[in-house]
Structure formats: C-alpha cells, structure tokens
PDB file of C-alpha atoms in Angstrom:
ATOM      1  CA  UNK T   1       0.000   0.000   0.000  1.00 48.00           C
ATOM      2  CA  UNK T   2       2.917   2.209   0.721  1.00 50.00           C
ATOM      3  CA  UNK T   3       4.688   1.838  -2.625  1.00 48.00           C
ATOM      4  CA  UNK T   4       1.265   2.080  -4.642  1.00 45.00           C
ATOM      5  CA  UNK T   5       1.044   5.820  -2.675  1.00 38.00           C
ATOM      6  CA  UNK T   6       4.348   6.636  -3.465  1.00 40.00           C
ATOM      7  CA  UNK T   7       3.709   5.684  -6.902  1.00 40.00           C
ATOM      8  CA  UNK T   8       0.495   8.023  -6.940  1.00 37.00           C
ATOM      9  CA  UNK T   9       2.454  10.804  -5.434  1.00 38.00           C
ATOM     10  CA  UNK T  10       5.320  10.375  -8.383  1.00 36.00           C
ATOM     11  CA  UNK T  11       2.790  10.059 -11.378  1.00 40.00           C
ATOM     12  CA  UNK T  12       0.837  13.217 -10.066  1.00 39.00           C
ATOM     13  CA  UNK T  13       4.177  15.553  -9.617  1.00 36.00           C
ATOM     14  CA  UNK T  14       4.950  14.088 -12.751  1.00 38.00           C
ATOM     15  CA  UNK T  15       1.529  15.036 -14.410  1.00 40.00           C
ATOM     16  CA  UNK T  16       1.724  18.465 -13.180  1.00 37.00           C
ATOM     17  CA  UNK T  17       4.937  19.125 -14.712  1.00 36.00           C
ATOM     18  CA  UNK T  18       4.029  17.882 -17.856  1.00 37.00           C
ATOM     19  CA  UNK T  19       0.832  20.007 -18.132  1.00 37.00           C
ATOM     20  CA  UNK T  20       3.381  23.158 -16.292  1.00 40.00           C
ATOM     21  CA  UNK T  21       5.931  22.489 -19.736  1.00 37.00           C
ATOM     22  CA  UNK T  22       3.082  22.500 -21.973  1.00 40.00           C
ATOM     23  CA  UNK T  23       0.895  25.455 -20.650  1.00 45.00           C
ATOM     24  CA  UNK T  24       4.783  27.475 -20.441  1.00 40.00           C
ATOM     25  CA  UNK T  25       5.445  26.221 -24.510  1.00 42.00           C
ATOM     26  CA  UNK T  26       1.648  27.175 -25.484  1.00 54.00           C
ATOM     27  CA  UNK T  27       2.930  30.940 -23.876  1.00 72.00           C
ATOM     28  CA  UNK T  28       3.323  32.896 -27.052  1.00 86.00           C
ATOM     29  CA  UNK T  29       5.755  35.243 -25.212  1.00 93.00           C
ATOM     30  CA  UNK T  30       6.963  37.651 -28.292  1.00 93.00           C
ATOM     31  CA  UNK T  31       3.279  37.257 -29.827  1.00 95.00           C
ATOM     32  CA  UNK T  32       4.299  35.692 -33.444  1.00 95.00           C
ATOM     33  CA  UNK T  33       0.719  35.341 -34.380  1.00 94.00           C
ATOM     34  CA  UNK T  34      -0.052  39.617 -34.035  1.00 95.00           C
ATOM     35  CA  UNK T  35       0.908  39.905 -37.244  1.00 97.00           C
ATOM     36  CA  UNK T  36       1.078  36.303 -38.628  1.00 96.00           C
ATOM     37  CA  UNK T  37      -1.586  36.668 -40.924  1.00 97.00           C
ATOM     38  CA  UNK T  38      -0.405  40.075 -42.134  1.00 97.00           C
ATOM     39  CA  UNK T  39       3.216  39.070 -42.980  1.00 97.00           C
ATOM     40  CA  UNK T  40       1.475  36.194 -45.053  1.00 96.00           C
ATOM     41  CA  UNK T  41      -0.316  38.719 -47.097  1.00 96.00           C
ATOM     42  CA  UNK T  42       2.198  40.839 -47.569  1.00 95.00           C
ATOM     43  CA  UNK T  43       4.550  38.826 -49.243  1.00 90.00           C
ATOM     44  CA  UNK T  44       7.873  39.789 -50.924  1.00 91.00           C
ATOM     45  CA  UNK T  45       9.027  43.237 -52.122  1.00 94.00           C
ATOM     46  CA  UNK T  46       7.767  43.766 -55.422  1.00 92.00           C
ATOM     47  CA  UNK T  47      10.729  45.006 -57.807  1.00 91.00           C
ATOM     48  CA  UNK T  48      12.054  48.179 -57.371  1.00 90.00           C
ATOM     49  CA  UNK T  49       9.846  48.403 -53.817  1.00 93.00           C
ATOM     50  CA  UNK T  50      12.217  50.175 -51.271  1.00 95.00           C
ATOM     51  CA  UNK T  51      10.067  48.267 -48.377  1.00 98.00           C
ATOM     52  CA  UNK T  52      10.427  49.927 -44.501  1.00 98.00           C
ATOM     53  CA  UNK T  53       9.518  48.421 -42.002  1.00 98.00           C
ATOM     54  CA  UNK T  54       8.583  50.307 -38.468  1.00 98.00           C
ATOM     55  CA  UNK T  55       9.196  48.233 -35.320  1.00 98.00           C
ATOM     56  CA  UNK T  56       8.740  49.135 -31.975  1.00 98.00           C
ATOM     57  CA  UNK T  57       5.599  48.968 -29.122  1.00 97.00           C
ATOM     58  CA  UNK T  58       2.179  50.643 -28.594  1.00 96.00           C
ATOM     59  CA  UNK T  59       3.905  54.173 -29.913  1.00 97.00           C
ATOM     60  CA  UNK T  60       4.683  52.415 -33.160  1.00 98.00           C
ATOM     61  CA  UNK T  61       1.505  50.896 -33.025  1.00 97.00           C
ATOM     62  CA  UNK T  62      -0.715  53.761 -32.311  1.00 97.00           C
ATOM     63  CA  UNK T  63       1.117  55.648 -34.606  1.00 98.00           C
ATOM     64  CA  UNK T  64      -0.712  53.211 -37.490  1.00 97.00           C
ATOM     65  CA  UNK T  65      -4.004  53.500 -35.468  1.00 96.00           C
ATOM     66  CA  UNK T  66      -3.504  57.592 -35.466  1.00 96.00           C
ATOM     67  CA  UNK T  67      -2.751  58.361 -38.982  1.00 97.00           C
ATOM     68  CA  UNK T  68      -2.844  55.836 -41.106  1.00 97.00           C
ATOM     69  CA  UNK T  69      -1.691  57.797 -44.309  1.00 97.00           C
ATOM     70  CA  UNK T  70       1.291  58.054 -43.005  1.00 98.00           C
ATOM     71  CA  UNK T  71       2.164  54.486 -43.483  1.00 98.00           C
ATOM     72  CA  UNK T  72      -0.138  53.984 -46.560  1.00 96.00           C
ATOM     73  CA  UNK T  73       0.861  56.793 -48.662  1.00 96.00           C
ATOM     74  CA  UNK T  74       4.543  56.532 -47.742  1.00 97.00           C
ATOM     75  CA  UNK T  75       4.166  52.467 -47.779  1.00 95.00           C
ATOM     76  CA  UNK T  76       5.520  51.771 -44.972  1.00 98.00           C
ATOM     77  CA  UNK T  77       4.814  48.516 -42.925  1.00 98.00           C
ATOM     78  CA  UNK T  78       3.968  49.004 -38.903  1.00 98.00           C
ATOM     79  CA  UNK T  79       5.005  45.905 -36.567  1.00 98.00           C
ATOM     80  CA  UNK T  80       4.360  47.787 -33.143  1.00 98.00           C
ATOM     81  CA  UNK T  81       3.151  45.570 -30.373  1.00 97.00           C
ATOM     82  CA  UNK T  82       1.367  47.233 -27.584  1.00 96.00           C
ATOM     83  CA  UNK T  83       3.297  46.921 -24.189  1.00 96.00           C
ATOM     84  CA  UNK T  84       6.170  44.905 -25.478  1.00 97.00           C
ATOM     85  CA  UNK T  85       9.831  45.442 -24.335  1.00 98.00           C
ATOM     86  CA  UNK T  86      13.205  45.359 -26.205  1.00 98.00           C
ATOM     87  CA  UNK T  87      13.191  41.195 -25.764  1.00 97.00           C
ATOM     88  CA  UNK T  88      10.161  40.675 -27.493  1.00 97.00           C
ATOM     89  CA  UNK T  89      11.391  42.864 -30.213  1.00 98.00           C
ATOM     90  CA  UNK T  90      14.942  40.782 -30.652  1.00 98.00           C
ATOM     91  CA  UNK T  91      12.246  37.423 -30.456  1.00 97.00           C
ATOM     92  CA  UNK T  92      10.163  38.177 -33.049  1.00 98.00           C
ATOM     93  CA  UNK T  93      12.611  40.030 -35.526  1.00 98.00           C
ATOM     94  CA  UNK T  94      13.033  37.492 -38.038  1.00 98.00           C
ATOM     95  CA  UNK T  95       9.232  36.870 -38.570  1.00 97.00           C
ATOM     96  CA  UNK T  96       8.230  40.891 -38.320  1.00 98.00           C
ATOM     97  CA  UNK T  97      11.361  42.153 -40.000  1.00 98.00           C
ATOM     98  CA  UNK T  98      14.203  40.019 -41.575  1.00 98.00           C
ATOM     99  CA  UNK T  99      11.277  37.540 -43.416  1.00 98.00           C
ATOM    100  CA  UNK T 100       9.750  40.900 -44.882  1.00 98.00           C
ATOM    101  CA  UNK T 101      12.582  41.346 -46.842  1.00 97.00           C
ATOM    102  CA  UNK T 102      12.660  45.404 -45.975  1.00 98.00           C
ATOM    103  CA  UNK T 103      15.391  47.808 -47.608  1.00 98.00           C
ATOM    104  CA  UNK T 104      15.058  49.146 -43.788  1.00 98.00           C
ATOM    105  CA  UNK T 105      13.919  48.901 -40.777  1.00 98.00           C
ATOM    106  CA  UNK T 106      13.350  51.664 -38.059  1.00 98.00           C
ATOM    107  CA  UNK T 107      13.424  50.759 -34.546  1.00 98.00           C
ATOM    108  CA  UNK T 108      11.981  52.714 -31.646  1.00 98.00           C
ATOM    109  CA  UNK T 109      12.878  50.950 -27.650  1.00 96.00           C
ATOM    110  CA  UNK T 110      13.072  51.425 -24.338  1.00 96.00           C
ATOM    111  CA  UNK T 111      10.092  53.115 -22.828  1.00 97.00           C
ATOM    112  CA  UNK T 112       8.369  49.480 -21.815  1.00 97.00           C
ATOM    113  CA  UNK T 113      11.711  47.621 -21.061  1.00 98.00           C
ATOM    114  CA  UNK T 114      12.421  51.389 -18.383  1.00 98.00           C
ATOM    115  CA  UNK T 115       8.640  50.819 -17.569  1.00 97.00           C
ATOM    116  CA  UNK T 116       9.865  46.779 -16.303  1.00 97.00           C
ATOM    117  CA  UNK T 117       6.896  45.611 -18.488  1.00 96.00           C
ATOM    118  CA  UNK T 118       8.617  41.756 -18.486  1.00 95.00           C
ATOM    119  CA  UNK T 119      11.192  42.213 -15.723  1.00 95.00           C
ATOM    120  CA  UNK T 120      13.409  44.324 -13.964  1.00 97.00           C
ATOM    121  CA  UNK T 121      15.402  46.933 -16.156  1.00 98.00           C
ATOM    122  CA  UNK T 122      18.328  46.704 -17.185  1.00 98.00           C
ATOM    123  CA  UNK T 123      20.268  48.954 -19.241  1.00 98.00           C
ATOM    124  CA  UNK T 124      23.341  46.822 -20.673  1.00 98.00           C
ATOM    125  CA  UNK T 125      20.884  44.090 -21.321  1.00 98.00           C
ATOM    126  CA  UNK T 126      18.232  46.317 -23.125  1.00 98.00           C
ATOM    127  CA  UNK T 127      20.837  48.060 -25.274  1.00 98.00           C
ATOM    128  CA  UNK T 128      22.771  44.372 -25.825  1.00 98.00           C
ATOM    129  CA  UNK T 129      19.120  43.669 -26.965  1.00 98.00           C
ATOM    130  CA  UNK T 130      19.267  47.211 -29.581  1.00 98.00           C
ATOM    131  CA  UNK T 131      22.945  45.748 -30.570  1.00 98.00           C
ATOM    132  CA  UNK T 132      21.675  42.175 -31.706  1.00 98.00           C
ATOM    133  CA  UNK T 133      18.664  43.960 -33.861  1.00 98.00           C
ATOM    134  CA  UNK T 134      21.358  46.352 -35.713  1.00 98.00           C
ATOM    135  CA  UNK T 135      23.228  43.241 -36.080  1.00 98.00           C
ATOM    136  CA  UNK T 136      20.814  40.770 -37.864  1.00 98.00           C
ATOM    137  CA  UNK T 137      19.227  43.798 -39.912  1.00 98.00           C
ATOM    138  CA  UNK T 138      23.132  44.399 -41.362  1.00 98.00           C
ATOM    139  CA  UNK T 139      23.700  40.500 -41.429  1.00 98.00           C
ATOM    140  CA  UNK T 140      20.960  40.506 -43.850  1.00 98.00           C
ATOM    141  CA  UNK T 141      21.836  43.652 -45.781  1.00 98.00           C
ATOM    142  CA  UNK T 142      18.655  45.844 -44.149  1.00 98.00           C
ATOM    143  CA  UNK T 143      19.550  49.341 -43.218  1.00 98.00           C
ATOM    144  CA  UNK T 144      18.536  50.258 -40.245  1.00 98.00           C
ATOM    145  CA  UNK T 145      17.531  53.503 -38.415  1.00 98.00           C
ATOM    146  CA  UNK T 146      17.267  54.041 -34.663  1.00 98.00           C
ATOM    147  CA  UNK T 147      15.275  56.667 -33.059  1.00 98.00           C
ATOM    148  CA  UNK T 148      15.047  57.833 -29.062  1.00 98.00           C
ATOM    149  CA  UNK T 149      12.797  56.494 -26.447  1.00 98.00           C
ATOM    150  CA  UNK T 150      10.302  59.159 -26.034  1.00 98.00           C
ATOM    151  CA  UNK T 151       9.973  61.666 -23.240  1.00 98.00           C
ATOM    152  CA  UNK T 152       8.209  59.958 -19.942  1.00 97.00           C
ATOM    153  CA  UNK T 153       7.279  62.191 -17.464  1.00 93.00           C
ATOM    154  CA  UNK T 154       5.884  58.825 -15.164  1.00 93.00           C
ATOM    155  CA  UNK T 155       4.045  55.332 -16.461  1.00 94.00           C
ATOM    156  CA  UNK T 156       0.652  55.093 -15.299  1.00 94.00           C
ATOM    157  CA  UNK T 157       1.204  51.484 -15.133  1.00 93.00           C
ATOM    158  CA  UNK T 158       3.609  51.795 -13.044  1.00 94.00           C
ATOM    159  CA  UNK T 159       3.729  54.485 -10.632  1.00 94.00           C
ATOM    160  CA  UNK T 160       6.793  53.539  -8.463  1.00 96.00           C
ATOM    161  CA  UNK T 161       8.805  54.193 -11.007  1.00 96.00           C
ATOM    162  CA  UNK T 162       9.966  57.758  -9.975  1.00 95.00           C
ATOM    163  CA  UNK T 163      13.275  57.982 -11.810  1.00 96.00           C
ATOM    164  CA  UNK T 164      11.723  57.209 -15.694  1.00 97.00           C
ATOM    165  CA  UNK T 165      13.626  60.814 -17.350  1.00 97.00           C
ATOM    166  CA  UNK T 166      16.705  59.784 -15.681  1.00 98.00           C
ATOM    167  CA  UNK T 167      16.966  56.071 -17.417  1.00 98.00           C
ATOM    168  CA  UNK T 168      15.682  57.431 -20.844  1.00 98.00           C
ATOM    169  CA  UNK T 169      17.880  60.204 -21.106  1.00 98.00           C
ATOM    170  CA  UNK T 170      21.211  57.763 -20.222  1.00 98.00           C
ATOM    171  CA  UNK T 171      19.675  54.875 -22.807  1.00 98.00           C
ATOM    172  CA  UNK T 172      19.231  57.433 -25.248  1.00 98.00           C
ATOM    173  CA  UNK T 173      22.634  58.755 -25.001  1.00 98.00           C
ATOM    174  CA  UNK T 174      24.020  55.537 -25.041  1.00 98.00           C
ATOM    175  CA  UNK T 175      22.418  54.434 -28.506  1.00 98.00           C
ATOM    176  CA  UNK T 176      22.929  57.200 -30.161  1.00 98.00           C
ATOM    177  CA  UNK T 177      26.497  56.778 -28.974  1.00 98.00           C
ATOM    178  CA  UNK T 178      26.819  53.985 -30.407  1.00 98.00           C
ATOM    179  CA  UNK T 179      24.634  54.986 -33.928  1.00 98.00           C
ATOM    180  CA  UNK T 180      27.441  57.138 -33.937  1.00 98.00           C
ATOM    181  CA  UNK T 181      30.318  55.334 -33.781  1.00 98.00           C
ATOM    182  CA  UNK T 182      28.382  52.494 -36.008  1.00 98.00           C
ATOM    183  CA  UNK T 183      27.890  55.307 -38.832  1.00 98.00           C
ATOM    184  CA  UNK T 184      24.089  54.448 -38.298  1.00 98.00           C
ATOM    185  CA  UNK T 185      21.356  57.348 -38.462  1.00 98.00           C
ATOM    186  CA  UNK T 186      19.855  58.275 -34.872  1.00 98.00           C
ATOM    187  CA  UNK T 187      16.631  60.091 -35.101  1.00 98.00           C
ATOM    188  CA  UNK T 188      16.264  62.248 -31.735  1.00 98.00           C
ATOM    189  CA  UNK T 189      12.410  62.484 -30.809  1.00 98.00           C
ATOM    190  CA  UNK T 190      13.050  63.271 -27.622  1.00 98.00           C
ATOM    191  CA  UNK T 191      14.824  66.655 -27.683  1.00 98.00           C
ATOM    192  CA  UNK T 192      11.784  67.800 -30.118  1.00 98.00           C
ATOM    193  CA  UNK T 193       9.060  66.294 -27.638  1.00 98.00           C
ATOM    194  CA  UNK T 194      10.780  67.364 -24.438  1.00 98.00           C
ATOM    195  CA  UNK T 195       8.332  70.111 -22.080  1.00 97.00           C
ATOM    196  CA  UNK T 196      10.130  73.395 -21.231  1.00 97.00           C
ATOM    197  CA  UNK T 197      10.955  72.336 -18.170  1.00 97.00           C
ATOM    198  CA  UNK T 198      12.237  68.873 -19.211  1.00 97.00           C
ATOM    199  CA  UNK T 199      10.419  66.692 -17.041  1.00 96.00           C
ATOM    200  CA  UNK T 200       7.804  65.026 -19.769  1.00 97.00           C
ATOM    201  CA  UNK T 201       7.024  64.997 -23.049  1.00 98.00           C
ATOM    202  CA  UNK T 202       5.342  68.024 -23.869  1.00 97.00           C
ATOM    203  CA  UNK T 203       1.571  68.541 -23.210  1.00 96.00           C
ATOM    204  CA  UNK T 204       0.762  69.819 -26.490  1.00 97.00           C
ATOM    205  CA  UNK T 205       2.057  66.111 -27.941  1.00 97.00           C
ATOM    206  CA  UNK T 206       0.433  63.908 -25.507  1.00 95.00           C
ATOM    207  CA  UNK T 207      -3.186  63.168 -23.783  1.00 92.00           C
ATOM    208  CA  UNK T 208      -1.081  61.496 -20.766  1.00 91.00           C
ATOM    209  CA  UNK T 209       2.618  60.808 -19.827  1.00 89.00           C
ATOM    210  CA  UNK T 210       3.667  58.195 -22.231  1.00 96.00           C
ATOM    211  CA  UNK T 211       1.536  58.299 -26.223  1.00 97.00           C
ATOM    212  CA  UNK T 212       1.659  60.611 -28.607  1.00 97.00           C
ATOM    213  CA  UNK T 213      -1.366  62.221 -29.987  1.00 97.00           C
ATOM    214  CA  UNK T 214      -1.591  63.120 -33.584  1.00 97.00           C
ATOM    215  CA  UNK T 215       0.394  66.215 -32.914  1.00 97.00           C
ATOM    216  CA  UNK T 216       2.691  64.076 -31.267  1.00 98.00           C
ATOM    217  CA  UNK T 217       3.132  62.041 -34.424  1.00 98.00           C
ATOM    218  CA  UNK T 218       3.315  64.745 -36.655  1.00 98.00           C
ATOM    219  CA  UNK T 219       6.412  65.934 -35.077  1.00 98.00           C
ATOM    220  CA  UNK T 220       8.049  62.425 -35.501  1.00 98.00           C
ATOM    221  CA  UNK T 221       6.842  62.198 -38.952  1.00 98.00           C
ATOM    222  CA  UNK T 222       8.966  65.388 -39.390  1.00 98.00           C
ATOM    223  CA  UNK T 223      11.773  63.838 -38.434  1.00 98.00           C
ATOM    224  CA  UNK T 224      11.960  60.444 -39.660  1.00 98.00           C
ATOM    225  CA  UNK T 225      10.457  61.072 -43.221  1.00 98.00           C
ATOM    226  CA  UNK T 226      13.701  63.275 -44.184  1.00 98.00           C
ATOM    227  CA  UNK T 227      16.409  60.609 -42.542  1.00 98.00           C
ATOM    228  CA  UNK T 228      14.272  57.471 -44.325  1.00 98.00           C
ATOM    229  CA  UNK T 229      14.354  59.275 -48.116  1.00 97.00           C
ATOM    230  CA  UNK T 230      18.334  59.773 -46.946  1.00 97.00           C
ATOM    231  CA  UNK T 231      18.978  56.353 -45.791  1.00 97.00           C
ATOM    232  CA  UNK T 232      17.363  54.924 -49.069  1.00 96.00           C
TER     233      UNK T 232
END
C-alpha cells in the first residue's frame, strides 16, 4: 500500500509538470501570431519596392491607429506591439522584419523595457538587446535607423517608477552613442518632444505621460520622413 502511494504521489508531480511544460510552450511570449496573418499577405518586395519596415511597441503601433496615411501613402509597414519590451522585439525580428525582406527597418525601444513591463530593467541588457537587432538587420543587408525612447514624465502602469527621465535620457545617449560610432542614423524624438521644463514629453504632444497624440506624431513624422528618403 505504501509503494502504490508513493507511486500516486510520483505520477501526479509528474503530471503536473508535464501540463506546467506545456501550458509554459503554449505561452506565445513575443506574440508571433499579431501579425502572422499580415506578414502572409504581404509577401515579398515587389521590384524596385524600397520596403520599410517600423518596429517598436504601442507608440509604433498607435502611430498606425492615429494616422494611417502616413504608413499607406509613404508604404511603410507598422510591426508595433502594444506593451512589449526590447526582448520581445529581438524574439520576433526574423518573422516581423528580416522575413519581410525590408530595404530598412526603423526601430523605436526602451520606454516598456524602463517601464519593467517583463522584468526588472536593465540597461546593458536592453541596449545588448538594440545591438543584436542592428546586427541581424546588417547580417541581412537591411539598413537600419534608430530613433530615441520618447519623453516619460511617469508610467501610469507603473507608478513607483519615480526615476523614468533619468533612465531614458542615459539609454538614449548611449544608442545614439553607439549609432554614432556604427555610422548608423539616430533620429532624436526626444529633444523635439521634451516640455520646457524637461520633465515630460510636452503637453501639447500627448493626452497622458507616455503616447503621442496626432500632434505628437506629426512631429516624428517630421523627423523620420527626411532621414528614411536619406537612408534609401
């Protein structure tokens, strides 16, 4: 009787962390399927198509929710994943980027890795994570163009973070640091987005701490649009 309860015991632990390895591979951590169906559709460049691709989180994809036109008329391609940091980016780069077969790709970071959306931040990691994008876009001939994290006054998500300006502004010096030094074109939204007193992103481009509104995204259009037609 007591071996037949041991048994029992064994065969449930081992039942458990069975349906534990399962449930954890089912996880779709980097969200492949967001735009599964999308990259299926879109298929490969069409000749002479100088394809861009934008990737990046809820910025990049309210950006395509906000104004449209922007990405239609100029046809550009938005893979922006709401809440997602810089490792679900470097995850899902090959399906949302390298696969697409772009002539570049433009990547915006930071704000949800600083906002410790899937774990505590860390800044050598996050920017290792910037380093391995830059490297598999050039591995496969894609230019690339990075831009700032955004001003971030606070997360309302997460309001014990207290020191939010701080880590942007050292990440953002850091990359374009490195842009530099990589001969790689760094698009600075942040000074143009800043407030006066440098605490947030401006009121006038923002209905909270964190998104921009249109006006918001106007501005960045200003500045990307010239550096893209450059790059290509």
């Amino acid at each position: 009787m007591r071996n037949c309860f041991i048994m029992f015991i064994a065969m449930t632990a081992m039942c458990l962390f069975m349906t534990t390895e399962a449930d954890a591979q089912r996880h779709d951590f980097a969200n492949y399927q967001r735009y599964a169906k999308e990259n299926a559709d879109l298929g490969l460049p069409k000749k002479g198509e100088k394809r861009v691709v934008f990737m990046g989180n809820s910025i990049t994809e309210g950006w395509v929710a906000q104004h449209r036109e922007f990405f239609t008329d100029n046809g550009f391609i938005g893979r922006g994943i709401s809440g997602q940091t810089s490792y679900q980016f470097l995850l899902r780069f090959r399906q949302d980027v390298i696969d697409l077969k772009p002539r570049l790709v433009v990547i915006n970071y930071g704000t949800n890795d600083i906002a410790e959306n899937t774990g505590k931040y860390d800044e050598d990691q996050t920017f290792g994570n910037v380093v391995s994008m830059v490297e598999l876009a050039r591995a496969n001939k894609i230019k690339v163009i990075l831009t700032s994290c955004l001003p971030a006054g606070a997360f309302p998500w997460r309001p014990e973070i207290t020191d939010a300006m701080a880590k942007i502004r050292h990440l953002n010096a850091r990359v374009e640091a490195y842009a530099k030094a990589h001969k790689i074109p760094f698009v600075n939204y942040f000074n143009a987005m800043l407030s006066a007193d440098g605490t947030r992103m401006d009121t006038r481009y923002t209905p909270e701490h964190v998104h921009p509104n249109l006006e918001g995204y106007k501005v960045m259009e200003s500045l990307i649009l010239p550096a893209i037609k450059k790059a290509l």
